[in-house]
mmCIF file of C-alpha atoms and ligand atoms in Angstrom:
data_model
loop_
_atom_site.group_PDB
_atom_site.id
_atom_site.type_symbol
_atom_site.label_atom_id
_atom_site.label_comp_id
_atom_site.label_asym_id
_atom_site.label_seq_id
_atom_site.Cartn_x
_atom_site.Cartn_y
_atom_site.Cartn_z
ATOM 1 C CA UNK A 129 -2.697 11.602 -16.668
ATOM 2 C CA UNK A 130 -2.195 8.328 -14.299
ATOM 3 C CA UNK A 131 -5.566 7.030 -12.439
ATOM 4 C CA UNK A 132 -4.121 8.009 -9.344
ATOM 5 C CA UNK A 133 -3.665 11.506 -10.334
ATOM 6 C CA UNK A 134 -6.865 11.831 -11.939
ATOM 7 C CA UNK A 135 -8.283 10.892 -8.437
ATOM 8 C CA UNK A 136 -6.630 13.390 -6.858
ATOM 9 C CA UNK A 137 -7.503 16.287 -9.194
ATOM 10 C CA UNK A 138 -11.003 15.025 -8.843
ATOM 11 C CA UNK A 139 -11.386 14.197 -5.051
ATOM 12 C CA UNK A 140 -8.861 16.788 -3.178
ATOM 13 C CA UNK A 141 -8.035 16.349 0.239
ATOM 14 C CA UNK A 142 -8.501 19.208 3.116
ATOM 15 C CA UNK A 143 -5.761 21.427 3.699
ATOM 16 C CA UNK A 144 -5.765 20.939 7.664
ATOM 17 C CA UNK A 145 -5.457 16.940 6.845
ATOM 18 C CA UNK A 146 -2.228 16.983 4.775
ATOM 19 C CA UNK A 147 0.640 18.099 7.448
ATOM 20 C CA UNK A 148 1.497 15.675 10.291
ATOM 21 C CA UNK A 149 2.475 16.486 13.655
ATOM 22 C CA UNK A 150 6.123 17.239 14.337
ATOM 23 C CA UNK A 151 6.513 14.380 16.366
ATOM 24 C CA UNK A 152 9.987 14.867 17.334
ATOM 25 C CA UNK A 153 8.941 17.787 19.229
ATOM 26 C CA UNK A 154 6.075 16.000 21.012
ATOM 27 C CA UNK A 155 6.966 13.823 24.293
ATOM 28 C CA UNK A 156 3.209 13.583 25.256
ATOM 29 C CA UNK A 157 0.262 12.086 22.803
ATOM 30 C CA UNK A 158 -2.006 14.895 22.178
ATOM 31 C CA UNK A 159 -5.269 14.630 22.490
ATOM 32 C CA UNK A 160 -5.837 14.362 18.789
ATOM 33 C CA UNK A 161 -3.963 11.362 18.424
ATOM 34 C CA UNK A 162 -5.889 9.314 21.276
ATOM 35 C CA UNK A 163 -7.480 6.609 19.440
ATOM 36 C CA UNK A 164 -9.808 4.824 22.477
ATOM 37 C CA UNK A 165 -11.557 1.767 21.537
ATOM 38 C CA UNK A 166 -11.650 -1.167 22.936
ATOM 39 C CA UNK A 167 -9.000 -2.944 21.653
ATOM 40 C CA UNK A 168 -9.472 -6.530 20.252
ATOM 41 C CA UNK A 169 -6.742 -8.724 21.334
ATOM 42 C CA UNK A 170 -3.370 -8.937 18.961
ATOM 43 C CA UNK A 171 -1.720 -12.493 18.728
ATOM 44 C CA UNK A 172 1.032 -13.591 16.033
ATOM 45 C CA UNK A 173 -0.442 -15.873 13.324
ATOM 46 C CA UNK A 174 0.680 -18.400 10.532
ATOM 47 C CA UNK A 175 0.805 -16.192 7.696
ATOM 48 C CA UNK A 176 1.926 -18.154 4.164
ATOM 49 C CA UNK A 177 5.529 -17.869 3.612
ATOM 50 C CA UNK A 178 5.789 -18.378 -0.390
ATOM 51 C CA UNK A 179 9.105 -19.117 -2.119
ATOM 52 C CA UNK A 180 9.019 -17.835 -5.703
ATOM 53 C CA UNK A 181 11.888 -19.588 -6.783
ATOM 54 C CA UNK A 182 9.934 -22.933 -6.224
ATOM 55 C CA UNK A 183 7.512 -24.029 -8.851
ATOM 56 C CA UNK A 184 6.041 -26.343 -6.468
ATOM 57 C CA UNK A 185 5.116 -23.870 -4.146
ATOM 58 C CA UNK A 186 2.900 -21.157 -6.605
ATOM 59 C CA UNK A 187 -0.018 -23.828 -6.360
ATOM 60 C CA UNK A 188 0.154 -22.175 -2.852
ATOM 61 C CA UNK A 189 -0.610 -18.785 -3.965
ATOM 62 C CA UNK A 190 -3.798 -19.477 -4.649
ATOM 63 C CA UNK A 191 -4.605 -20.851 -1.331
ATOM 64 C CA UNK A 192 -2.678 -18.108 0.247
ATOM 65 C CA UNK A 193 -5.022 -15.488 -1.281
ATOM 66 C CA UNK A 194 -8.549 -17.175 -0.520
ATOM 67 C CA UNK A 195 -7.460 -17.818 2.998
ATOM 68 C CA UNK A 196 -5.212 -14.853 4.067
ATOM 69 C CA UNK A 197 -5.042 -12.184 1.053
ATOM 70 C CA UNK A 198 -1.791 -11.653 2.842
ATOM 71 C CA UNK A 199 1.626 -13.273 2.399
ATOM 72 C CA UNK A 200 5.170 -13.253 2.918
ATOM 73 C CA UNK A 201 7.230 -13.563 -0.306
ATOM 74 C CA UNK A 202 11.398 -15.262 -0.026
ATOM 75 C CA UNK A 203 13.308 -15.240 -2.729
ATOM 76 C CA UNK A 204 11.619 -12.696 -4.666
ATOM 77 C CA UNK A 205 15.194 -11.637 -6.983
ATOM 78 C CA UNK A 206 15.504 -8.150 -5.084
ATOM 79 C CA UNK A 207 18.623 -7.747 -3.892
ATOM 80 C CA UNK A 208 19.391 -7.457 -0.018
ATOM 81 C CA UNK A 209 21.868 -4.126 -0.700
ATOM 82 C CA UNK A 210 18.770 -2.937 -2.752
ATOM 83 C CA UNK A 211 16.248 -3.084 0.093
ATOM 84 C CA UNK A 212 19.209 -2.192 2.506
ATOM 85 C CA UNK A 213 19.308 1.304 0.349
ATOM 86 C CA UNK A 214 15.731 1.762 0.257
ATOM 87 C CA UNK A 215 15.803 1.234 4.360
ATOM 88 C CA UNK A 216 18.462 3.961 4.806
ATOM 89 C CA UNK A 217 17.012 6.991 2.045
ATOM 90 C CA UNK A 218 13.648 6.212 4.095
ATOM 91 C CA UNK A 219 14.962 7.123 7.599
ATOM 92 C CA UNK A 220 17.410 9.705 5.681
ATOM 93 C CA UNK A 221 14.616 11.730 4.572
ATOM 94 C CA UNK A 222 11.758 11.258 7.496
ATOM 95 C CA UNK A 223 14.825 12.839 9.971
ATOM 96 C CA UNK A 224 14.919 15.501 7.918
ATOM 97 C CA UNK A 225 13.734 18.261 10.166
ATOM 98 C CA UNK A 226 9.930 19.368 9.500
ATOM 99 C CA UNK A 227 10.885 22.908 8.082
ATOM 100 C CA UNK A 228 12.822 20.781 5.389
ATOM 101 C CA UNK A 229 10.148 18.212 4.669
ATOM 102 C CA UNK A 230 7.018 20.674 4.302
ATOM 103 C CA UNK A 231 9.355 22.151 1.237
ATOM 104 C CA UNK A 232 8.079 18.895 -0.599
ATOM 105 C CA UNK A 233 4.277 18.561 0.512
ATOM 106 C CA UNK A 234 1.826 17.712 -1.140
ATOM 107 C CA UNK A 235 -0.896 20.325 -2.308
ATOM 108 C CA UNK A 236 -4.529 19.369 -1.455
ATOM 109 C CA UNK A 237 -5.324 18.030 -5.397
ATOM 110 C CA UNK A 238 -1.638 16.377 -5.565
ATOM 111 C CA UNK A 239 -1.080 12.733 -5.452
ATOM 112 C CA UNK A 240 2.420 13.106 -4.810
ATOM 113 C CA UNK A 241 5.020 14.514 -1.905
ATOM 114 C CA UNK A 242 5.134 14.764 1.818
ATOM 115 C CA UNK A 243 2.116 14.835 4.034
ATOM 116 C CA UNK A 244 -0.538 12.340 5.769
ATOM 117 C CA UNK A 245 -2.166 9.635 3.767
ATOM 118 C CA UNK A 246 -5.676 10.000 2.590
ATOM 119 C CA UNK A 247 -7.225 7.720 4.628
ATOM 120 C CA UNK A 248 -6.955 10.079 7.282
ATOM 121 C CA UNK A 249 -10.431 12.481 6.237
ATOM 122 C CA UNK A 250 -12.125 8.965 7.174
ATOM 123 C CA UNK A 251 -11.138 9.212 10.525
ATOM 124 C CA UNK A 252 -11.497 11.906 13.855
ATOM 125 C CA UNK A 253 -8.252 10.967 14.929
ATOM 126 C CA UNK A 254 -5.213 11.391 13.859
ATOM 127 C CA UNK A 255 -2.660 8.959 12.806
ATOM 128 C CA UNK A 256 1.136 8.620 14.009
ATOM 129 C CA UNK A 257 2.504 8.896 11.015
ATOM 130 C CA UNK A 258 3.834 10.677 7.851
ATOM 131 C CA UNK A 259 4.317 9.831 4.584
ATOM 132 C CA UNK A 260 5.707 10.307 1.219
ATOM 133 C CA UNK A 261 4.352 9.270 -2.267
ATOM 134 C CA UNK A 262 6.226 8.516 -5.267
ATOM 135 C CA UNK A 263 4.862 8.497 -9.176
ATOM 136 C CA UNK A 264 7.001 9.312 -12.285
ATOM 137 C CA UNK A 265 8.517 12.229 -12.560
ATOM 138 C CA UNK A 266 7.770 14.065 -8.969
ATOM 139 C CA UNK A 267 10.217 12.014 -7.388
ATOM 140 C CA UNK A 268 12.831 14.423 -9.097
ATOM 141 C CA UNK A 269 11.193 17.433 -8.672
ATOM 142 C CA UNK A 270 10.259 16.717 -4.731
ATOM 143 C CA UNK A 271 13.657 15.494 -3.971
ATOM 144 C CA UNK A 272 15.115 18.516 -5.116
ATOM 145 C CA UNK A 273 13.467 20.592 -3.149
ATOM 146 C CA UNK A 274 14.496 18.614 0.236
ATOM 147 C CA UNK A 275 18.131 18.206 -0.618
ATOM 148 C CA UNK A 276 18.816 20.837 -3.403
ATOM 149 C CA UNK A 277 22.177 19.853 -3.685
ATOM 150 C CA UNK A 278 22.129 16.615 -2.940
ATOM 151 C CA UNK A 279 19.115 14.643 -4.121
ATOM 152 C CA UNK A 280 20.953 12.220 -6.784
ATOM 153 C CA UNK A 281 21.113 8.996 -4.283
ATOM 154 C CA UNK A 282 18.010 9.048 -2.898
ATOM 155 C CA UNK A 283 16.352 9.570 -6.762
ATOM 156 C CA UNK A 284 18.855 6.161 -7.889
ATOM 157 C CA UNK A 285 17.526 4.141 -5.181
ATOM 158 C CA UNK A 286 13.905 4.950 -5.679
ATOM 159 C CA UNK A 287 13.857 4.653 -9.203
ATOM 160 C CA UNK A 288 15.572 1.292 -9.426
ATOM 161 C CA UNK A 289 12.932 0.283 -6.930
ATOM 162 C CA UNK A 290 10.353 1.076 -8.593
ATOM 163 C CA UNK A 291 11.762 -0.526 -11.190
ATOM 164 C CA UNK A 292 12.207 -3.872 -9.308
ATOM 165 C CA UNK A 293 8.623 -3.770 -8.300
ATOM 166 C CA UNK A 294 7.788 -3.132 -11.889
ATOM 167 C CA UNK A 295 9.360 -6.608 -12.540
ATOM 168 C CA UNK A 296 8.392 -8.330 -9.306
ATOM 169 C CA UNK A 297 4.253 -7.183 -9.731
ATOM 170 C CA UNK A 298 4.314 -8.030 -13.250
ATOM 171 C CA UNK A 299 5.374 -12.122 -11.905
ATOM 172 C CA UNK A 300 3.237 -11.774 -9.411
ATOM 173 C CA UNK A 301 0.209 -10.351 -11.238
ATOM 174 C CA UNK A 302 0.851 -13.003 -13.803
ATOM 175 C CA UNK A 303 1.361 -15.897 -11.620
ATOM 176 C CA UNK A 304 -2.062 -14.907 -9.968
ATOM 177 C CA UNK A 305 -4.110 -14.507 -12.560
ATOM 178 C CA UNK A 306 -3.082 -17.565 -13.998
ATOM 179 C CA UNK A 307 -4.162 -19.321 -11.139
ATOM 180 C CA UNK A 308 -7.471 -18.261 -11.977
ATOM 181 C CA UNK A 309 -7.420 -19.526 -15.803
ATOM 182 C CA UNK A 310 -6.428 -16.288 -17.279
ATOM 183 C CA UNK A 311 -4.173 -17.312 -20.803
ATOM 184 C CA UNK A 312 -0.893 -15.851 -21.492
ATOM 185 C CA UNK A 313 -3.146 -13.811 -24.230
ATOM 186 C CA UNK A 314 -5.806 -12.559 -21.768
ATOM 187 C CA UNK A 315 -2.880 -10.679 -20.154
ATOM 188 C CA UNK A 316 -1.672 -9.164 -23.112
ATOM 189 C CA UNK A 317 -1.673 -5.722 -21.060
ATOM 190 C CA UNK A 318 1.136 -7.185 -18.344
ATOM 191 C CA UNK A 319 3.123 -6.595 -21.206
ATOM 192 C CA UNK A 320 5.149 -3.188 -20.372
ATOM 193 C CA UNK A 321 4.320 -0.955 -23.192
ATOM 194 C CA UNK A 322 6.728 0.215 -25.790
ATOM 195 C CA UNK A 323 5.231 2.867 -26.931
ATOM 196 C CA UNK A 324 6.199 5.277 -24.105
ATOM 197 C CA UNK A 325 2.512 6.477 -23.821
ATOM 198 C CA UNK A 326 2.228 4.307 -21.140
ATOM 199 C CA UNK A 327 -1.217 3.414 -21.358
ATOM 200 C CA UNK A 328 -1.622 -0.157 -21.547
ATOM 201 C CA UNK A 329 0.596 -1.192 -18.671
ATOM 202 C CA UNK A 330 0.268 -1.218 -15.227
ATOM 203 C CA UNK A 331 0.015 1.620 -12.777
ATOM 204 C CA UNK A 332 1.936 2.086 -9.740
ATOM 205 C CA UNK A 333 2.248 4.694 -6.804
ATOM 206 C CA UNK A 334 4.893 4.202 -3.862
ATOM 207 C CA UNK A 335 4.165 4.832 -1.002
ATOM 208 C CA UNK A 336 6.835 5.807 1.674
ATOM 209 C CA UNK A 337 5.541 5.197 5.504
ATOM 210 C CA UNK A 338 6.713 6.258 8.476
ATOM 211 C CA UNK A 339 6.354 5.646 12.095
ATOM 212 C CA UNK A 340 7.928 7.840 14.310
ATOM 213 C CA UNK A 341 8.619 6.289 18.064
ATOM 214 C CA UNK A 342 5.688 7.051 19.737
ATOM 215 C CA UNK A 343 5.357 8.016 23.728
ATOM 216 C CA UNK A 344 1.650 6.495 24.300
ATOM 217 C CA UNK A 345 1.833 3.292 21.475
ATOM 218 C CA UNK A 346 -1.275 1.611 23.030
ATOM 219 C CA UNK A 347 -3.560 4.982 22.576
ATOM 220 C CA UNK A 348 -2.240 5.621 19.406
ATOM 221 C CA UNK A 349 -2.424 4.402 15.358
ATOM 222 C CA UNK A 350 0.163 4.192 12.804
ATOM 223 C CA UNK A 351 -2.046 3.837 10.022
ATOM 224 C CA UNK A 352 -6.109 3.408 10.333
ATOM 225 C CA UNK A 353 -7.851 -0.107 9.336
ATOM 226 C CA UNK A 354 -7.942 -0.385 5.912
ATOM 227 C CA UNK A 355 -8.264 -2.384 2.727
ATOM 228 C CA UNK A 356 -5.660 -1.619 -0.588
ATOM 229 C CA UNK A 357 -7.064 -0.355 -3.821
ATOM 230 C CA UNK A 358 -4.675 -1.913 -6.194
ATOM 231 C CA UNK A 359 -4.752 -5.669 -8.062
ATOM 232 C CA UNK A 360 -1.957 -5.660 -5.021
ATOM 233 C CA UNK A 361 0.620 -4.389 -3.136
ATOM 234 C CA UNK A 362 4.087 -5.579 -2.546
ATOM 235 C CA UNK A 363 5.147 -4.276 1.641
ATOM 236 C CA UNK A 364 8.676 -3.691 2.174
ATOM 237 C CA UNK A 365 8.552 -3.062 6.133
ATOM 238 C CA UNK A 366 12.370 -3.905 7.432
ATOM 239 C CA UNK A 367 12.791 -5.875 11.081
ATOM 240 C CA UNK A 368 10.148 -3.735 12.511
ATOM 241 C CA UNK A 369 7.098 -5.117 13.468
ATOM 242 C CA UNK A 370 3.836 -3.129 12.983
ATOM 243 C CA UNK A 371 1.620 -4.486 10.082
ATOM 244 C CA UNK A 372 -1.385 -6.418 11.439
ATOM 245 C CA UNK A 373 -3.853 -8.218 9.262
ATOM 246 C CA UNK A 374 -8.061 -8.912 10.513
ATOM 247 C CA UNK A 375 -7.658 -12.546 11.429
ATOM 248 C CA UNK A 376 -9.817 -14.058 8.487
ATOM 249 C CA UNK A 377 -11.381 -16.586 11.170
ATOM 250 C CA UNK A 378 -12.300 -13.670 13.614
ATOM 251 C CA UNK A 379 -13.330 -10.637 11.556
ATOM 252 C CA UNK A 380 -13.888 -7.914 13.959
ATOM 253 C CA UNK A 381 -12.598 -9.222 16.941
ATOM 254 C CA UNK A 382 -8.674 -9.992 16.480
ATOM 255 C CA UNK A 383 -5.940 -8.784 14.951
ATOM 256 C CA UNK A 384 -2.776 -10.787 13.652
ATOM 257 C CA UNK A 385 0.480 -9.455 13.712
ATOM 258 C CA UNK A 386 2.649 -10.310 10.490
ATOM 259 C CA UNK A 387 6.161 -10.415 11.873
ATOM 260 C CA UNK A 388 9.042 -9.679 9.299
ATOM 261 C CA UNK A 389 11.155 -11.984 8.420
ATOM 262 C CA UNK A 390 14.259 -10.924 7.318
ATOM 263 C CA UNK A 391 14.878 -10.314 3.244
ATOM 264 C CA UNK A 392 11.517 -10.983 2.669
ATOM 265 C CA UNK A 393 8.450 -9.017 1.110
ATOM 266 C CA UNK A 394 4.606 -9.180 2.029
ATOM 267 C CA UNK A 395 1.925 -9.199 -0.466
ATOM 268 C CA UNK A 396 -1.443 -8.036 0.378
ATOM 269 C CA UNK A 397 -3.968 -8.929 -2.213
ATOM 270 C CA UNK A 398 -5.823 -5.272 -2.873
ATOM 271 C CA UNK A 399 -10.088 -4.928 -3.455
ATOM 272 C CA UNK A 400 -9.499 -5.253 -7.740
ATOM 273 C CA UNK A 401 -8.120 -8.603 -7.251
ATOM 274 C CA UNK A 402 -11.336 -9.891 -4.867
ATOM 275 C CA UNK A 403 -13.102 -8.614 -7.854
ATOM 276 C CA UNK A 404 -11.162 -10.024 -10.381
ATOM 277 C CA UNK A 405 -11.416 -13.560 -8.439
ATOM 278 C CA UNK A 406 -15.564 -12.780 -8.198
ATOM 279 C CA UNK A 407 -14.862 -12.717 -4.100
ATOM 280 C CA UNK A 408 -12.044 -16.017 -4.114
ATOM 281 C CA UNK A 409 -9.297 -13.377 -2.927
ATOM 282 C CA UNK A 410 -9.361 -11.577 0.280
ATOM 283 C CA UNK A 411 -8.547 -8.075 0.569
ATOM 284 C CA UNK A 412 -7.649 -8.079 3.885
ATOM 285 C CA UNK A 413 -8.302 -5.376 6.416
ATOM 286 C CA UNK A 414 -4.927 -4.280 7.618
ATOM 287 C CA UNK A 415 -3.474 -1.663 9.853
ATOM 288 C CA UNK A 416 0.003 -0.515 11.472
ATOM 289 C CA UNK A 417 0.506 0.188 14.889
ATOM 290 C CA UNK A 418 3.449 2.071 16.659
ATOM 291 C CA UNK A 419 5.951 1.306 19.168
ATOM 292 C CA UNK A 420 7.807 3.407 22.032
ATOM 293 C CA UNK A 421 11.496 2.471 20.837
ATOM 294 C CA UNK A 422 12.035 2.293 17.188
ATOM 295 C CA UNK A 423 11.068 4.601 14.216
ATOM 296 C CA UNK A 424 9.606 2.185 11.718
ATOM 297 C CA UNK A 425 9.507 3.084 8.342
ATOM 298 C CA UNK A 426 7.333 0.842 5.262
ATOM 299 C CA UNK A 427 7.451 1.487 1.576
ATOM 300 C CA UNK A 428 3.934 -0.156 -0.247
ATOM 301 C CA UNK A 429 4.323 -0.108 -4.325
ATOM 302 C CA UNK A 430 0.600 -0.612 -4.874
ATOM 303 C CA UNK A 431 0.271 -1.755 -8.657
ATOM 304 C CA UNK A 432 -3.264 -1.581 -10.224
ATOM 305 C CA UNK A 433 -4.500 -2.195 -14.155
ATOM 306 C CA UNK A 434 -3.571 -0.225 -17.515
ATOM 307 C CA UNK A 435 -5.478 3.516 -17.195
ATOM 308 C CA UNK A 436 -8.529 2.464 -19.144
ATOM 309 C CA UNK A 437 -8.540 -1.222 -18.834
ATOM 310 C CA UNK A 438 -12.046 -2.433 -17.704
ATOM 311 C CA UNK A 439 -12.295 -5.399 -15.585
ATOM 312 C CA UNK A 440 -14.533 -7.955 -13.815
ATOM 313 C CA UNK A 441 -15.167 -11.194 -12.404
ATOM 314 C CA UNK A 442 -13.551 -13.749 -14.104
ATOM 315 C CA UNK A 443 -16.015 -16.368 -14.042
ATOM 316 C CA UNK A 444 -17.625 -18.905 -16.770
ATOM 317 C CA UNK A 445 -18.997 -21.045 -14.472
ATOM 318 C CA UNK A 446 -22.916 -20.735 -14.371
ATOM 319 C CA UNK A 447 -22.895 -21.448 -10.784
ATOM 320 C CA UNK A 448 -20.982 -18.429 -10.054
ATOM 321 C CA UNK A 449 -22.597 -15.616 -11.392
ATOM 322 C CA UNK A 450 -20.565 -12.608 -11.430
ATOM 323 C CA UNK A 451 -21.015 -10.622 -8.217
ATOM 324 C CA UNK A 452 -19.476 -7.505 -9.020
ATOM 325 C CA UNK A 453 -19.648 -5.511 -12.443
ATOM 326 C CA UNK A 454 -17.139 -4.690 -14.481
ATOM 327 C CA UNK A 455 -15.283 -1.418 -13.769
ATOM 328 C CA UNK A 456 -12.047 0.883 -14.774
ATOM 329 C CA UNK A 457 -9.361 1.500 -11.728
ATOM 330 C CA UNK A 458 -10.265 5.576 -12.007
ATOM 331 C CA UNK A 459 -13.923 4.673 -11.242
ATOM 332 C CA UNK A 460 -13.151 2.238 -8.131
ATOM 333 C CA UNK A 461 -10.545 4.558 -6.767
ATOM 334 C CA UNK A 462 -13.047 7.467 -7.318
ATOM 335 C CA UNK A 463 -15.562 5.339 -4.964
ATOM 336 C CA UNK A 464 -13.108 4.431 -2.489
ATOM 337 C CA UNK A 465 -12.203 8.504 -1.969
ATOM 338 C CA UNK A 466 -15.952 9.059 -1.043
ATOM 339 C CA UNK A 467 -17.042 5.466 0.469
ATOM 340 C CA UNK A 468 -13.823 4.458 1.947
ATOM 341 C CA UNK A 469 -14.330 0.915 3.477
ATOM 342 C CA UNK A 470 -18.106 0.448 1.718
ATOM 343 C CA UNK A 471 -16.363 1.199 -1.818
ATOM 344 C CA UNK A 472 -16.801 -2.286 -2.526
ATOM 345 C CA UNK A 473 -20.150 -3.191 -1.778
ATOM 346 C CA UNK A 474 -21.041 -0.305 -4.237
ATOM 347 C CA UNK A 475 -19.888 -2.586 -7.694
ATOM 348 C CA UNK A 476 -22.053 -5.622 -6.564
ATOM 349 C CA UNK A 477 -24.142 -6.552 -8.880
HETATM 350 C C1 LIG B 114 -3.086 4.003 -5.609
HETATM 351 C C2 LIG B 114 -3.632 4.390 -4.501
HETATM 352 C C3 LIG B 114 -3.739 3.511 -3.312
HETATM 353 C C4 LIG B 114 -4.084 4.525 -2.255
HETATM 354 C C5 LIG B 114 -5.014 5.440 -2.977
HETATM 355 C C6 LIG B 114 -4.202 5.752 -4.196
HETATM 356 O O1 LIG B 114 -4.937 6.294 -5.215
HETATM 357 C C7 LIG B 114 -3.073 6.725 -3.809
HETATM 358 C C8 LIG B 114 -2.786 6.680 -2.301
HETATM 359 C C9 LIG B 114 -2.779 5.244 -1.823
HETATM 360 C C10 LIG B 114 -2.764 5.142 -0.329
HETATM 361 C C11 LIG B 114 -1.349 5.006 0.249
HETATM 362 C C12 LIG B 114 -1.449 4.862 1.766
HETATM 363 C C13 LIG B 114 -2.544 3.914 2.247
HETATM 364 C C14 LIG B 114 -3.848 4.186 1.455
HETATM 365 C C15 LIG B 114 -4.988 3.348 2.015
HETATM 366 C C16 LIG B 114 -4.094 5.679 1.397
HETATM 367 O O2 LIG B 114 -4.716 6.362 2.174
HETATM 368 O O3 LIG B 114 -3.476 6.218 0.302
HETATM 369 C C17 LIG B 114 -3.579 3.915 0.001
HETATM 370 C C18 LIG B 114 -4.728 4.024 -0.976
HETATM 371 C C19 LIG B 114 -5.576 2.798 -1.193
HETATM 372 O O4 LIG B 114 -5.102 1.660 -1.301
HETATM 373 O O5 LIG B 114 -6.810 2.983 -1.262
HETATM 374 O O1 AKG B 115 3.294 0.151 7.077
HETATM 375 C C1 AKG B 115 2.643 -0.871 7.004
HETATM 376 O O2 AKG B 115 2.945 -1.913 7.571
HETATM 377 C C2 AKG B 115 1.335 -0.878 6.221
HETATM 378 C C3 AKG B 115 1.291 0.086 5.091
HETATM 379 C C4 AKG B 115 0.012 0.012 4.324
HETATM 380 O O3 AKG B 115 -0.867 -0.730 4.617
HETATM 381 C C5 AKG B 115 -0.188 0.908 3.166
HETATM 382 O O4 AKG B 115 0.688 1.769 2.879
HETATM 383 O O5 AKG B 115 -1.233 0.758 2.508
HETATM 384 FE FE1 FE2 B 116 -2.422 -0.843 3.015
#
């Protein structure tokens, strides 16, 4: 059983907080969905634009993640018709009509399927959005039940995704680490294992987003503040813009908009990789917001470490001490479904 399952199993999620809204039925924002706060200011900010297909620029990467923990990614090796595909069986199953879509939900101890992310039992509100995850062999057995007849295409396209981000994560995760001084034998377990049993590779869950249009954007919230759980997490999110990052210089008080730019992906460094780096990397707080005119959809792959791998600051340098202790993904994700934001402060040593 996968980490991510294993966390669900262990740390269900209530009933009332798994079924969205049906927000094409709803011209006026509830009062459930009124998020008021006062609102920091949102500006648009020089995020890194890396291009993996020049050596020159992965001495960036490392600068990217201790500044931002966010970047954009060009020339990546995923094709356009491949995202293009991914774009379309997104929309094509979020305007399915709800009765259709609550055939595939999620059950409260279920990782997988239809429903509201997890994040939301942190939270009073409610977000404007739905989702649906992806792992193995549910995407079959979900799909069929939304198109019975007719599930094939959407299955293809997701699966040679996945696959894609398989490949691209395993660069990336690579590229990364090496940054830091890992050897090419230290990350023996980026290897994809042979054996079938899956056990010493890495992880992954896919995560489908959507946003529907939304009648009240300014009083509502795509997707609460947050920081990913994974080593990190490659962002497809089309021409839409939504995804904002805590400006690293203003922590608390603005938020940066990361506009899309067109064919390319955004990585967001996730909490095991600020570990990993003993606190170099940022996991950035991020968040979506909503818009009145166009249904936005995101797909995350979030890719985390081989089921029982431990890790831990990688540091030999006596003047950096470790600062967090060594720990297996199952145990951080397990802290992260009962601590949310504070998860991390718990491994400190
Ligand atoms: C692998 C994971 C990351 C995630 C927690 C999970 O175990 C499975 C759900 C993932 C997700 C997807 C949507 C956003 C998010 C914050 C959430 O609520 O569920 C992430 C989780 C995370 O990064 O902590
Ligand atoms: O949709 C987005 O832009 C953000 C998605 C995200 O942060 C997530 O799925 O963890
Ligand atoms: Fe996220």
């Amino acid at each position: 059983m996968s980490s991510v399952t294993q966390l669900f199993k262990n740390n269900p999620v209530n009933r009332d907080r798994i079924i969205p809204l049906d927000f094409t039925n709803t011209k006026t924002l509830p009062d459930s969905h009124v998020w008021s706060k006062p609102e920091p200011e949102t500006t648009s900010g020089p995020i890194p634009v890396i291009s993996l297909s020049n050596p020159e620029e992965h001495g960036l990467l490392r600068q990217a993640c201790e500044e931002w923990g966010v970047f954009h990614i060009t020339d990546h090796g995923v094709s356009h018709s491949l995202l293009h595909n991914v774009d379309c069986q997104m929309k094509r199953l979020f305007s399915l009509p709800m009765h259709r879509k609550i055939l595939a939900v999620r059950s409260p101890d279920e990782s997988t399927g239809y429903g509201v992310v997890r994040i939301s039992m942190f939270y009073d509100k409610l977000m404007w959005s739905e989702g649906f995850s992806v792992m193995g062999s549910s995407l079959r057995r979900h799909a069929t039940l939304l198109w019975p007849d007719d599930h094939a295409e959407f299955c293809n396209v997701m699966e040679e995704y996945q696959k894609a981000m398989d490949d691209l994560s395993h660069r990336l995760i690579s590229m990364l680490m090496g940054s830091l001084g890992l050897t090419h034998e230290d990350l023996g377990w980026l290897v994809p294992d042979k054996t079938g049993s899956g056990t010493d590779s890495i992880q992954s869950f896919l995560q489908l987003n959507s946003y529907p249009v939304c009648p009240d954007p300014h009083l509502a919230m795509g997707l609460a503040p947050h920081t990913d759980s994974s080593l990190l997490t490659i962002l497809y999110q089309g021409n839409i813009p939504g995804l904002e990052i805590e400006s690293p210089q203003e922590e608390g008080s603005r938020w940066i908009g990361v506009e899309p730019i067109e064919g390319s992906l955004v990585v967001i460094m996730g909490d095991l990789s600020h570990i990993i780096s003993n606190g170099q990397f940022r996991s950035t707080m991020h968040r979506a917001v909503v818009n009145k005119t166009h249904h936005r959809v995101s797909a995350a792959y979030f890719a985390g470490p081989p089921k029982n791998l431990q890790i831990g600051p990688l540091t030999s340098d006596k003047n950096h001490p470790p600062i967090y202790r060594r720990l297996i993904w199952e145990e951080y994700l397990a802290a992260k479904a009962t601590h949310f934001n504070k998860a991390l402060t718990l491994f400190r040593c």
